[in-house]
Amino acid sequence: MGKLRRSKDAVVRALKALKLHGFLDWVRRYEPSSIEGKGPQVRQASNAYRLSAPKRALALLGRWAGKPALPDDEVTRIEQAGEIEAEHVAGLALDQFAEFQLGNSPLGLALKSLGKAIDQRESAKRSEYQSILYKEQAKT
């Protein structure tokens, strides 16, 4: 009332109109009181308000009713986080990649062990002695 410089009746009528048209809803909240005697032993605390937009209002707003665009700094932060994650994932071994993507789920554990076996096989191939015959065939 004080901030709007309106009477209590004007504010109450405005709140009722907003509720009637679906823009506002509220819940009355109560606190226990130390008053003895008949009747409820509670007193009203401040109401809890919830703003909403009815479907008819959203239809009138059209494309402006959608989500607002993210600020530029937030878009940049999301892009940078994606780049950092992609760089991290690119450096993972197959077993680590499976664990990163699927965690400790049964599928994740199975793919982790498969990735470990593939890495061991590839490592063994790199460390095997290459015969002279193989090297000569590769040159021609």
PDB file of C-alpha atoms in Angstrom, residues 90-99 111-127:
ATOM      1  CA  ALA A  90      39.160 -36.546 -26.515  1.00  0.00           C
ATOM      2  CA  GLY A  91      42.090 -37.374 -24.224  1.00  0.00           C
ATOM      3  CA  LEU A  92      40.386 -40.273 -22.444  1.00  0.00           C
ATOM      4  CA  ALA A  93      41.261 -43.912 -23.027  1.00  0.00           C
ATOM      5  CA  LEU A  94      38.384 -46.139 -24.151  1.00  0.00           C
ATOM      6  CA  ASP A  95      37.721 -47.539 -20.672  1.00  0.00           C
ATOM      7  CA  GLN A  96      37.771 -44.047 -19.135  1.00  0.00           C
ATOM      8  CA  PHE A  97      35.458 -42.767 -21.868  1.00  0.00           C
ATOM      9  CA  ALA A  98      32.904 -45.505 -21.127  1.00  0.00           C
ATOM     10  CA  GLU A  99      33.059 -44.721 -17.426  1.00  0.00           C
ATOM     11  CA  LEU A 111      32.043 -51.178 -22.042  1.00  0.00           C
ATOM     12  CA  LYS A 112      34.805 -50.194 -19.638  1.00  0.00           C
ATOM     13  CA  SER A 113      36.199 -53.726 -19.600  1.00  0.00           C
ATOM     14  CA  LEU A 114      35.836 -53.947 -23.398  1.00  0.00           C
ATOM     15  CA  GLY A 115      37.679 -50.633 -23.796  1.00  0.00           C
ATOM     16  CA  LYS A 116      40.443 -51.820 -21.494  1.00  0.00           C
ATOM     17  CA  ALA A 117      40.845 -55.008 -23.563  1.00  0.00           C
ATOM     18  CA  ILE A 118      40.995 -53.007 -26.820  1.00  0.00           C
ATOM     19  CA  ASP A 119      43.600 -50.646 -25.355  1.00  0.00           C
ATOM     20  CA  GLN A 120      45.713 -53.621 -24.203  1.00  0.00           C
ATOM     21  CA  ARG A 121      45.467 -55.225 -27.658  1.00  0.00           C
ATOM     22  CA  GLU A 122      46.493 -51.998 -29.409  1.00  0.00           C
ATOM     23  CA  SER A 123      49.334 -51.503 -26.935  1.00  0.00           C
ATOM     24  CA  ALA A 124      50.563 -55.048 -27.612  1.00  0.00           C
ATOM     25  CA  LYS A 125      50.492 -54.411 -31.365  1.00  0.00           C
ATOM     26  CA  ARG A 126      52.643 -51.305 -30.980  1.00  0.00           C
ATOM     27  CA  SER A 127      55.221 -53.092 -28.841  1.00  0.00           C
TER      28      SER A 127
END
